Amino acid sequence: YINNRYYLYEVSSKYDPTLKRSKKITGKLLGKITEQDGFVESQKDKLRKRAELPAIIDNLTTKEFGTQQLILQLAAKHIQALEKVFGDDAKPLFIFAFFRLTEQSPIKNVLFYFMHSFLSEVWKDVKISDKSISQLLRRVGANRDKIMEYQKLFIREGEKVLMDMTHVITHSRQIESAQSGYNNSMTFEPQINLMYIFSAQQYEPVYYRLLPGNIRDVKAFTVTIQECGLKNVTLIADKGFYSKKNINTLDDAKLNYIIPLQRGSKLIPYPSSDDVNKKRWDGYFTFNEKIIWYKTKENVILYLNQELKISEEKDYLKRVEAEKENYTIEGFYEKQSHFGTLALINNNNEKTTEDVYTQYKSRTNVETMFDALKNILYADRTYMQNDEALNGWMFANHIALQCYYIIYQKLTAHKLLKKYSVTDFLKFTHRIKKIKINNNWQLAEITKPVQSLLEKLNLHIT
């Protein structure tokens, strides 16, 4: 009798020469006893009994079931889109993308993971080998038109999208687009630039394009927009992007943009350092429970976050006290009007000051996407040996990234992101197995933490 429940255990006795009497030995759990059903046999005991009958059991096989089953459910729309565009190549392409997400698998290990996954039972007709995957990636990568056809299925006209660029390192001499170029890691290894469009409404990556590593020109953004066919696009850049040349190019292309200015820019309408009168500002709004004041001059908006201002002043003065180099009290007086501020240049007059601020803050979505690309998929470095294979490999990573965001959206919708990450979801569901006994597949027991997660997400394993 444990925690208000009755359980039945195997029991035996053994003579104890020290005690000079028999001693009870509690063995395996056999099941529970309820008033309604009487004795209910444990699932583990059922499986154990079958496993102890080698003469009857022809084989006993265990395969990963949970992750693949749930992703097949959640990504059904994406699989249908792949089949529509790529036909027979769709399933092996998705299989490689799946193991890029769950195992960060290189080509050579895909067969191993496939044979240990229930995917090999669901798609028995798919033949997988490292050679077939290599040929698949080259075949897919050589046909940019089909990749574009697939991507356009997820682009909605008139939606708000974000654009940004990152780099992928490669040392293959056979990849023509691999060039030495600038990146935020301050390395000058051969690289390919990866431009991405992220949908702010669908909350997922919808388009990517590979560029030579030495091209970071703003014209690449305009060509990208033309290729994907979008018209209502807002480029949200990072600090350092602003220049008159870049602005003129974007204006000529009629591309909307929100670009942060360096705090020392003469374009920013800073109030005088001794002016603390909020009447000098144009107004305020609330963002994430913080008061944001704003002041506009032509197409430049200056924002002030009072809480951030106090934090930055405190940080600066601590550095002054610690006698850090280039930190002086005179410097504090000169910069005090800059603390807690953000200045954005924006060319869309239809947006309110609050819209501009909110849309700029959504840039973190793109940064989160690149973080997943690099730290979940490990796709910031490639060992592909030619441009076609590289294009196919990146497309598989794109599919994997879409699956990542399907899970991310699910966790967000159920307000579980503070407790579970996408990686947690993958690890938890990976523990759900199917066991084959006498040619019959049975779902193995699911632990309470895993079952709890599924219930919170309203997901069902069948």
CSV table of C-alpha atoms in Angstrom, one decimal:
chain,number,residue,atom,x,y,z
A,1,TYR,CA,0.0,0.0,0.0
A,2,ILE,CA,1.9,3.1,-1.3
A,3,ASN,CA,0.5,6.6,-1.7
A,4,ASN,CA,-3.1,5.4,-1.3
A,5,ARG,CA,-2.7,2.7,-3.9
A,6,TYR,CA,-2.2,-1.1,-3.8
A,7,TYR,CA,0.6,-2.7,-5.8
A,8,LEU,CA,1.3,-6.4,-6.3
A,9,TYR,CA,5.0,-7.5,-6.2
A,10,GLU,CA,6.7,-10.8,-6.8
A,11,VAL,CA,7.7,-12.2,-3.4
A,12,SER,CA,9.9,-15.1,-2.2
A,13,SER,CA,11.8,-16.2,0.9
A,14,LYS,CA,15.3,-17.3,1.6
A,15,TYR,CA,16.9,-18.8,4.7
A,16,ASP,CA,19.2,-16.4,6.5
A,17,PRO,CA,21.8,-18.3,8.5
A,18,THR,CA,22.6,-15.2,10.6
A,19,LEU,CA,19.0,-14.7,11.6
A,20,LYS,CA,18.4,-18.4,11.6
A,21,ARG,CA,15.1,-17.9,9.9
A,22,SER,CA,13.6,-17.3,6.5
A,23,LYS,CA,13.8,-13.7,5.1
A,24,LYS,CA,11.3,-12.2,2.8
A,25,ILE,CA,12.6,-11.0,-0.6
A,26,THR,CA,10.5,-8.5,-2.6
A,27,GLY,CA,11.0,-8.9,-6.3
A,28,LYS,CA,9.6,-7.3,-9.5
A,29,LEU,CA,6.5,-5.2,-9.7
A,30,LEU,CA,3.7,-7.3,-11.2
A,31,GLY,CA,1.0,-4.7,-11.4
A,32,LYS,CA,-1.6,-2.7,-9.3
A,33,ILE,CA,-4.8,-3.6,-7.6
A,34,THR,CA,-7.9,-1.3,-7.9
A,35,GLU,CA,-11.4,-1.6,-6.6
A,36,GLN,CA,-12.8,-1.1,-10.0
A,37,ASP,CA,-10.6,-3.5,-12.1
A,38,GLY,CA,-9.0,-5.7,-9.6
A,39,PHE,CA,-5.5,-6.8,-10.6
A,40,VAL,CA,-4.1,-4.8,-13.5
A,41,GLU,CA,-0.9,-6.2,-14.9
A,42,SER,CA,2.1,-3.9,-15.4
A,43,GLN,CA,3.0,-3.2,-19.0
A,44,LYS,CA,6.7,-3.8,-18.2
A,45,ASP,CA,5.8,-7.2,-16.7
A,46,LYS,CA,3.9,-8.1,-19.9
A,47,LEU,CA,6.9,-7.2,-22.1
A,48,ARG,CA,9.2,-9.0,-19.6
A,49,LYS,CA,7.3,-12.2,-19.8
A,50,ARG,CA,7.3,-12.1,-23.6
A,51,ALA,CA,11.0,-11.3,-23.7
A,52,GLU,CA,11.6,-14.3,-21.4
A,53,LEU,CA,10.2,-16.7,-24.0
A,54,PRO,CA,12.9,-17.0,-26.6
A,55,ALA,CA,11.4,-20.1,-28.1
A,56,ILE,CA,8.2,-18.3,-28.9
A,57,ILE,CA,9.6,-14.9,-29.9
A,58,ASP,CA,11.2,-14.7,-33.3
A,59,ASN,CA,12.7,-11.3,-32.7
A,60,LEU,CA,12.6,-8.3,-30.4
A,61,THR,CA,13.4,-4.9,-31.9
A,62,THR,CA,13.3,-1.4,-30.5
A,63,LYS,CA,13.1,1.7,-32.6
A,64,GLU,CA,12.7,5.5,-31.9
A,65,PHE,CA,9.1,6.4,-32.4
A,66,GLY,CA,8.1,9.6,-30.6
A,67,THR,CA,10.0,12.4,-32.4
A,68,GLN,CA,9.5,11.1,-35.9
A,69,GLN,CA,5.8,10.4,-35.3
A,70,LEU,CA,5.1,13.9,-33.9
A,71,ILE,CA,7.1,15.7,-36.6
A,72,LEU,CA,5.4,13.8,-39.3
A,73,GLN,CA,2.1,15.1,-37.8
A,74,LEU,CA,3.2,18.6,-37.3
A,75,ALA,CA,5.1,19.0,-40.6
A,76,ALA,CA,2.4,17.4,-42.8
A,77,LYS,CA,2.0,20.6,-44.8
A,78,HIS,CA,5.7,20.8,-45.5
A,79,ILE,CA,5.9,17.1,-46.5
A,80,GLN,CA,3.0,17.6,-48.9
A,81,ALA,CA,4.8,20.7,-50.4
A,82,LEU,CA,8.0,18.6,-50.9
A,83,GLU,CA,6.1,15.8,-52.6
A,84,LYS,CA,4.3,18.3,-54.9
A,85,VAL,CA,7.6,19.9,-56.0
A,86,PHE,CA,10.2,17.1,-55.7
A,87,GLY,CA,8.1,13.9,-56.3
A,88,ASP,CA,10.1,10.8,-55.4
A,89,ASP,CA,12.9,12.8,-54.0
A,90,ALA,CA,10.7,14.3,-51.3
A,91,LYS,CA,10.8,11.5,-48.7
A,92,PRO,CA,14.6,10.9,-48.7
A,93,LEU,CA,15.1,14.7,-48.7
A,94,PHE,CA,12.9,15.0,-45.6
A,95,ILE,CA,14.6,12.0,-44.0
A,96,PHE,CA,18.0,13.8,-44.3
A,97,ALA,CA,16.5,17.0,-43.0
A,98,PHE,CA,14.9,15.2,-40.1
A,99,PHE,CA,18.2,13.7,-39.0
A,100,ARG,CA,20.0,17.1,-39.5
A,101,LEU,CA,17.5,18.4,-36.9
A,102,THR,CA,17.5,15.5,-34.4
A,103,GLU,CA,21.0,14.2,-34.7
A,104,GLN,CA,23.0,16.9,-36.6
A,105,SER,CA,23.8,14.0,-38.8
A,106,PRO,CA,26.5,14.1,-41.6
A,107,ILE,CA,25.6,12.2,-44.7
A,108,LYS,CA,27.6,9.1,-43.7
A,109,ASN,CA,25.5,8.5,-40.6
A,110,VAL,CA,22.0,8.9,-42.1
A,111,LEU,CA,21.5,5.2,-42.8
A,112,PHE,CA,22.4,4.3,-39.2
A,113,TYR,CA,19.9,6.7,-37.7
A,114,PHE,CA,17.3,5.8,-40.3
A,115,MET,CA,17.5,2.1,-39.4
A,116,HIS,CA,17.1,2.9,-35.7
A,117,SER,CA,14.1,5.1,-36.3
A,118,PHE,CA,10.5,4.0,-36.9
A,119,LEU,CA,10.7,6.1,-40.1
A,120,SER,CA,12.3,3.0,-41.7
A,121,GLU,CA,9.0,1.2,-41.0
A,122,VAL,CA,6.7,4.1,-42.1
A,123,TRP,CA,8.6,4.6,-45.4
A,124,LYS,CA,9.8,1.1,-46.2
A,125,ASP,CA,10.0,1.9,-49.9
A,126,VAL,CA,12.7,4.6,-49.4
A,127,LYS,CA,16.2,3.4,-50.0
A,128,ILE,CA,18.8,5.3,-48.0
A,129,SER,CA,22.6,5.2,-48.2
A,130,ASP,CA,25.4,7.8,-48.0
A,131,LYS,CA,25.8,7.5,-51.8
A,132,SER,CA,22.1,8.0,-52.5
A,133,ILE,CA,22.0,11.0,-50.2
A,134,SER,CA,25.0,12.6,-51.9
A,135,GLN,CA,23.5,12.1,-55.3
A,136,LEU,CA,20.2,13.5,-54.0
A,137,LEU,CA,21.7,16.7,-52.7
A,138,ARG,CA,23.6,17.3,-55.9
A,139,ARG,CA,20.4,16.7,-57.9
A,140,VAL,CA,18.3,19.0,-55.8
A,141,GLY,CA,21.0,21.6,-55.5
A,142,ALA,CA,21.4,21.8,-59.3
A,143,ASN,CA,17.8,22.8,-59.7
A,144,ARG,CA,17.3,26.2,-58.0
A,145,ASP,CA,14.0,26.6,-59.8
A,146,LYS,CA,12.5,23.8,-57.8
A,147,ILE,CA,13.9,25.1,-54.6
A,148,MET,CA,12.3,28.5,-55.4
A,149,GLU,CA,9.0,26.8,-56.3
A,150,TYR,CA,9.0,25.1,-52.8
A,151,GLN,CA,9.9,28.3,-51.0
A,152,LYS,CA,7.2,30.4,-52.7
A,153,LEU,CA,4.6,28.0,-51.4
A,154,PHE,CA,5.3,29.5,-47.9
A,155,ILE,CA,5.5,33.2,-49.0
A,156,ARG,CA,2.2,35.2,-48.6
A,157,GLU,CA,1.7,38.4,-50.5
A,158,GLY,CA,1.5,41.5,-48.4
A,159,GLU,CA,3.0,40.0,-45.2
A,160,LYS,CA,5.7,41.6,-43.2
A,161,VAL,CA,9.1,39.9,-43.4
A,162,LEU,CA,12.5,40.5,-42.0
A,163,MET,CA,15.8,40.1,-43.8
A,164,ASP,CA,19.3,39.4,-42.6
A,165,MET,CA,22.5,37.7,-43.6
A,166,THR,CA,25.0,35.4,-41.9
A,167,HIS,CA,28.0,33.4,-43.1
A,168,VAL,CA,28.9,29.7,-43.6
A,169,ILE,CA,32.5,28.6,-43.4
A,170,THR,CA,33.9,26.1,-46.0
A,171,HIS,CA,37.4,25.0,-47.0
A,172,SER,CA,36.4,23.2,-50.2
A,173,ARG,CA,38.4,24.6,-53.2
A,174,GLN,CA,35.8,23.3,-55.6
A,175,ILE,CA,33.1,25.6,-54.4
A,176,GLU,CA,33.3,28.7,-56.6
A,177,SER,CA,31.2,30.9,-54.3
A,178,ALA,CA,33.5,30.3,-51.3
A,179,GLN,CA,35.4,33.6,-50.9
A,180,SER,CA,37.2,35.3,-48.1
A,181,GLY,CA,35.0,38.1,-46.7
A,182,TYR,CA,34.1,40.1,-43.6
A,183,ASN,CA,32.0,38.5,-40.9
A,184,ASN,CA,31.1,39.4,-37.3
A,185,SER,CA,33.5,36.8,-36.0
A,186,MET,CA,36.3,38.8,-37.5
A,187,THR,CA,37.7,35.8,-39.3
A,188,PHE,CA,38.6,35.8,-42.9
A,189,GLU,CA,38.2,32.1,-43.7
A,190,PRO,CA,36.6,31.1,-47.1
A,191,GLN,CA,32.9,31.5,-46.6
A,192,ILE,CA,29.5,31.7,-48.3
A,193,ASN,CA,27.0,34.3,-47.3
A,194,LEU,CA,23.5,33.1,-46.4
A,195,MET,CA,20.7,35.6,-46.8
A,196,TYR,CA,17.4,34.7,-45.0
A,197,ILE,CA,13.8,36.1,-45.1
A,198,PHE,CA,11.8,35.5,-41.9
A,199,SER,CA,8.1,35.9,-41.8
A,200,ALA,CA,7.0,38.0,-38.9
A,201,GLN,CA,3.4,36.8,-39.3
A,202,GLN,CA,3.9,33.1,-39.8
A,203,TYR,CA,6.8,33.2,-37.5
A,204,GLU,CA,9.1,30.9,-39.5
A,205,PRO,CA,11.9,31.2,-42.1
A,206,VAL,CA,10.4,31.2,-45.6
A,207,TYR,CA,13.2,31.9,-48.0
A,208,TYR,CA,17.0,31.7,-48.2
A,209,ARG,CA,19.6,32.5,-50.8
A,210,LEU,CA,23.3,31.7,-51.0
A,211,LEU,CA,25.8,34.4,-52.1
A,212,PRO,CA,29.6,34.5,-52.6
A,213,GLY,CA,31.4,35.2,-49.4
A,214,ASN,CA,32.8,38.5,-50.5
A,215,ILE,CA,29.4,40.0,-51.4
A,216,ARG,CA,27.6,42.0,-48.6
A,217,ASP,CA,26.5,44.8,-50.9
A,218,VAL,CA,23.0,46.2,-50.3
A,219,LYS,CA,22.1,45.4,-53.9
A,220,ALA,CA,22.0,41.7,-52.9
A,221,PHE,CA,18.9,42.5,-50.8
A,222,THR,CA,17.1,44.1,-53.7
A,223,VAL,CA,18.0,41.2,-56.0
A,224,THR,CA,16.7,38.8,-53.3
A,225,ILE,CA,13.4,40.6,-53.1
A,226,GLN,CA,13.0,40.4,-56.9
A,227,GLU,CA,13.7,36.6,-56.9
A,228,CYS,CA,11.2,35.7,-54.2
A,229,GLY,CA,8.6,38.1,-55.6
A,230,LEU,CA,7.7,39.9,-52.4
A,231,LYS,CA,6.7,43.5,-52.6
A,232,ASN,CA,5.8,44.6,-49.0
A,233,VAL,CA,9.2,44.0,-47.4
A,234,THR,CA,11.0,45.7,-44.6
A,235,LEU,CA,14.7,45.4,-44.3
A,236,ILE,CA,15.7,45.6,-40.6
A,237,ALA,CA,19.4,46.0,-40.5
A,238,ASP,CA,22.0,46.1,-37.7
A,239,LYS,CA,24.2,48.9,-36.5
A,240,GLY,CA,26.9,49.8,-38.9
A,241,PHE,CA,24.7,49.2,-42.0
A,242,TYR,CA,23.8,52.9,-42.3
A,243,SER,CA,25.5,55.0,-45.0
A,244,LYS,CA,24.1,57.5,-47.5
A,245,LYS,CA,25.1,55.1,-50.4
A,246,ASN,CA,23.1,52.2,-48.9
A,247,ILE,CA,20.1,54.5,-48.1
A,248,ASN,CA,20.1,55.8,-51.7
A,249,THR,CA,20.2,52.2,-53.1
A,250,LEU,CA,17.3,51.1,-50.9
A,251,ASP,CA,15.3,54.2,-51.8
A,252,ASP,CA,15.9,53.6,-55.5
A,253,ALA,CA,14.7,50.0,-55.1
A,254,LYS,CA,11.6,51.3,-53.2
A,255,LEU,CA,12.5,48.9,-50.4
A,256,ASN,CA,11.2,49.8,-46.9
A,257,TYR,CA,13.9,49.8,-44.2
A,258,ILE,CA,14.4,50.3,-40.5
A,259,ILE,CA,18.1,51.0,-39.7
A,260,PRO,CA,19.6,51.8,-36.3
A,261,LEU,CA,22.1,54.7,-36.2
A,262,GLN,CA,25.3,54.9,-34.2
A,263,ARG,CA,24.7,56.9,-31.0
A,264,GLY,CA,27.2,59.5,-32.2
A,265,SER,CA,25.4,60.2,-35.4
A,266,LYS,CA,24.6,63.9,-36.2
A,267,LEU,CA,21.2,62.9,-37.6
A,268,ILE,CA,19.9,62.0,-34.1
A,269,PRO,CA,17.7,64.7,-32.4
A,270,TYR,CA,19.2,64.4,-28.9
A,271,PRO,CA,17.8,66.8,-26.3
A,272,SER,CA,20.4,69.0,-24.6
A,273,SER,CA,22.2,67.3,-21.7
A,274,ASP,CA,20.6,69.7,-19.1
A,275,ASP,CA,17.1,69.3,-20.5
A,276,VAL,CA,15.1,66.6,-18.6
A,277,ASN,CA,11.6,68.1,-19.4
A,278,LYS,CA,9.5,65.4,-21.0
A,279,LYS,CA,7.5,68.1,-22.7
A,280,ARG,CA,10.4,68.3,-25.2
A,281,TRP,CA,9.5,64.8,-26.4
A,282,ASP,CA,6.7,64.0,-28.8
A,283,GLY,CA,5.1,61.4,-26.6
A,284,TYR,CA,5.4,57.9,-25.2
A,285,PHE,CA,4.0,54.3,-25.5
A,286,THR,CA,4.3,51.1,-23.5
A,287,PHE,CA,6.4,48.2,-24.8
A,288,ASN,CA,6.8,45.0,-22.7
A,289,GLU,CA,5.6,46.9,-19.7
A,290,LYS,CA,8.3,49.6,-20.1
A,291,ILE,CA,7.6,53.2,-20.9
A,292,ILE,CA,9.3,54.3,-24.2
A,293,TRP,CA,9.5,58.1,-24.9
A,294,TYR,CA,10.1,59.2,-28.5
A,295,LYS,CA,11.2,62.3,-30.4
A,296,THR,CA,11.0,62.6,-34.2
A,297,LYS,CA,13.1,64.7,-36.6
A,298,GLU,CA,12.3,64.1,-40.3
A,299,ASN,CA,12.7,60.3,-40.8
A,300,VAL,CA,14.7,59.7,-37.7
A,301,ILE,CA,13.1,58.6,-34.5
A,302,LEU,CA,14.9,58.8,-31.1
A,303,TYR,CA,13.6,56.5,-28.4
A,304,LEU,CA,14.3,56.7,-24.7
A,305,ASN,CA,14.0,53.8,-22.3
A,306,GLN,CA,14.3,55.3,-18.8
A,307,GLU,CA,15.0,52.0,-17.1
A,308,LEU,CA,17.8,51.2,-19.6
A,309,LYS,CA,19.2,54.8,-19.1
A,310,ILE,CA,19.5,54.3,-15.4
A,311,SER,CA,21.2,50.9,-16.0
A,312,GLU,CA,23.7,52.2,-18.5
A,313,GLU,CA,24.5,55.2,-16.3
A,314,LYS,CA,25.2,52.9,-13.4
A,315,ASP,CA,27.4,50.7,-15.6
A,316,TYR,CA,29.4,53.6,-16.9
A,317,LEU,CA,30.0,55.1,-13.5
A,318,LYS,CA,31.2,51.8,-12.1
A,319,ARG,CA,33.8,51.7,-14.9
A,320,VAL,CA,34.8,55.2,-14.0
A,321,GLU,CA,35.3,54.2,-10.4
A,322,ALA,CA,37.3,51.1,-11.5
A,323,GLU,CA,39.5,53.5,-13.6
A,324,LYS,CA,38.8,51.5,-16.7
A,325,GLU,CA,40.6,53.0,-19.8
A,326,ASN,CA,38.6,55.6,-21.8
A,327,TYR,CA,36.0,55.9,-19.0
A,328,THR,CA,36.0,59.3,-17.2
A,329,ILE,CA,33.5,61.5,-15.4
A,330,GLU,CA,33.9,64.1,-18.2
A,331,GLY,CA,33.0,61.4,-20.7
A,332,PHE,CA,29.9,60.6,-18.6
A,333,TYR,CA,28.8,64.2,-18.8
A,334,GLU,CA,29.3,64.2,-22.6
A,335,LYS,CA,27.4,60.9,-23.1
A,336,GLN,CA,24.6,61.4,-20.6
A,337,SER,CA,22.0,62.4,-23.2
A,338,HIS,CA,22.9,59.1,-25.1
A,339,PHE,CA,22.2,56.7,-22.3
A,340,GLY,CA,19.1,54.5,-22.7
A,341,THR,CA,18.4,55.7,-26.3
A,342,LEU,CA,17.9,54.0,-29.6
A,343,ALA,CA,17.7,56.0,-32.9
A,344,LEU,CA,16.1,54.5,-36.0
A,345,ILE,CA,15.9,55.8,-39.5
A,346,ASN,CA,12.7,54.7,-41.3
A,347,ASN,CA,11.3,55.5,-44.8
A,348,ASN,CA,7.7,54.3,-44.3
A,349,ASN,CA,5.6,57.3,-43.3
A,350,GLU,CA,2.6,55.0,-42.8
A,351,LYS,CA,4.1,53.4,-39.8
A,352,THR,CA,3.6,54.9,-36.3
A,353,THR,CA,6.6,55.5,-34.1
A,354,GLU,CA,5.4,52.5,-32.0
A,355,ASP,CA,5.1,50.3,-35.1
A,356,VAL,CA,8.7,51.1,-36.1
A,357,TYR,CA,10.0,50.3,-32.6
A,358,THR,CA,8.1,47.1,-32.3
A,359,GLN,CA,9.1,45.9,-35.8
A,360,TYR,CA,12.8,46.7,-35.0
A,361,LYS,CA,12.6,44.7,-31.8
A,362,SER,CA,11.2,41.8,-33.8
A,363,ARG,CA,14.7,41.5,-35.3
A,364,THR,CA,15.6,39.3,-32.4
A,365,ASN,CA,13.5,36.6,-34.2
A,366,VAL,CA,16.0,36.5,-37.0
A,367,GLU,CA,18.9,36.4,-34.5
A,368,THR,CA,17.2,33.5,-32.8
A,369,MET,CA,16.8,31.7,-36.1
A,370,PHE,CA,20.5,32.1,-36.9
A,371,ASP,CA,21.3,30.8,-33.5
A,372,ALA,CA,19.3,27.7,-34.1
A,373,LEU,CA,21.0,27.3,-37.5
A,374,LYS,CA,24.4,27.4,-36.0
A,375,ASN,CA,24.0,25.8,-32.5
A,376,ILE,CA,21.2,23.3,-33.1
A,377,LEU,CA,21.8,22.2,-36.7
A,378,TYR,CA,25.5,23.1,-36.7
A,379,ALA,CA,25.0,24.5,-40.2
A,380,ASP,CA,27.5,27.4,-39.9
A,381,ARG,CA,30.3,25.1,-41.4
A,382,THR,CA,30.0,22.8,-44.3
A,383,TYR,CA,32.2,20.1,-45.9
A,384,MET,CA,30.3,19.8,-49.2
A,385,GLN,CA,32.7,19.5,-52.1
A,386,ASN,CA,30.9,21.4,-54.9
A,387,ASP,CA,28.3,24.1,-55.4
A,388,GLU,CA,25.4,21.7,-56.3
A,389,ALA,CA,25.9,19.6,-53.2
A,390,LEU,CA,26.2,22.7,-51.1
A,391,ASN,CA,22.9,24.1,-52.4
A,392,GLY,CA,21.2,20.8,-51.7
A,393,TRP,CA,22.7,20.5,-48.2
A,394,MET,CA,21.6,24.0,-47.4
A,395,PHE,CA,18.1,23.3,-48.6
A,396,ALA,CA,17.9,20.2,-46.3
A,397,ASN,CA,18.9,22.5,-43.5
A,398,HIS,CA,16.2,24.9,-44.5
A,399,ILE,CA,13.6,22.2,-44.1
A,400,ALA,CA,15.1,21.2,-40.8
A,401,LEU,CA,14.9,24.8,-39.7
A,402,GLN,CA,11.2,25.0,-40.7
A,403,CYS,CA,10.6,21.9,-38.5
A,404,TYR,CA,12.4,23.5,-35.7
A,405,TYR,CA,10.1,26.5,-35.9
A,406,ILE,CA,7.0,24.3,-36.1
A,407,ILE,CA,8.0,22.9,-32.6
A,408,TYR,CA,8.9,26.4,-31.4
A,409,GLN,CA,5.5,27.7,-32.5
A,410,LYS,CA,3.8,24.8,-30.6
A,411,LEU,CA,5.7,25.6,-27.4
A,412,THR,CA,4.9,29.3,-27.8
A,413,ALA,CA,1.2,28.7,-28.4
A,414,HIS,CA,0.9,26.8,-25.2
A,415,LYS,CA,3.2,29.2,-23.2
A,416,LEU,CA,5.8,26.6,-22.4
A,417,LEU,CA,8.9,28.2,-23.8
A,418,LYS,CA,10.1,29.3,-20.3
A,419,LYS,CA,10.0,25.6,-19.2
A,420,TYR,CA,10.9,23.7,-22.4
A,421,SER,CA,13.1,24.5,-25.3
A,422,VAL,CA,12.9,22.9,-28.7
A,423,THR,CA,15.9,20.8,-27.8
A,424,ASP,CA,14.0,19.6,-24.7
A,425,PHE,CA,11.1,18.6,-26.9
A,426,LEU,CA,13.4,16.5,-29.1
A,427,LYS,CA,15.1,14.8,-26.2
A,428,PHE,CA,11.9,14.0,-24.4
A,429,THR,CA,10.1,12.6,-27.4
A,430,HIS,CA,13.1,10.7,-28.5
A,431,ARG,CA,12.5,8.5,-25.4
A,432,ILE,CA,9.2,7.2,-26.8
A,433,LYS,CA,10.0,3.8,-28.4
A,434,LYS,CA,8.1,1.1,-30.2
A,435,ILE,CA,9.0,-2.5,-29.6
A,436,LYS,CA,8.5,-5.3,-32.1
A,437,ILE,CA,7.6,-8.7,-30.6
A,438,ASN,CA,6.6,-11.6,-32.8
A,439,ASN,CA,6.3,-9.2,-35.8
A,440,ASN,CA,3.9,-6.9,-33.9
A,441,TRP,CA,4.9,-3.4,-33.1
A,442,GLN,CA,3.8,-2.1,-29.6
A,443,LEU,CA,4.2,1.3,-28.1
A,444,ALA,CA,6.5,1.0,-25.1
A,445,GLU,CA,5.7,2.7,-21.8
A,446,ILE,CA,5.9,6.5,-21.7
A,447,THR,CA,7.5,8.1,-18.6
A,448,LYS,CA,5.5,10.6,-16.6
A,449,PRO,CA,7.6,13.7,-17.6
A,450,VAL,CA,7.2,12.8,-21.3
A,451,GLN,CA,3.5,12.2,-20.9
A,452,SER,CA,3.1,15.4,-19.1
A,453,LEU,CA,4.8,17.4,-21.9
A,454,LEU,CA,2.6,15.7,-24.5
A,455,GLU,CA,-0.6,16.5,-22.5
A,456,LYS,CA,0.5,20.2,-22.1
A,457,LEU,CA,1.0,20.5,-25.9
A,458,ASN,CA,-2.2,18.6,-26.6
A,459,LEU,CA,-0.3,16.0,-28.7
A,460,HIS,CA,-1.2,12.4,-29.1
A,461,ILE,CA,1.0,9.4,-29.9
A,462,THR,CA,-0.8,6.8,-32.1
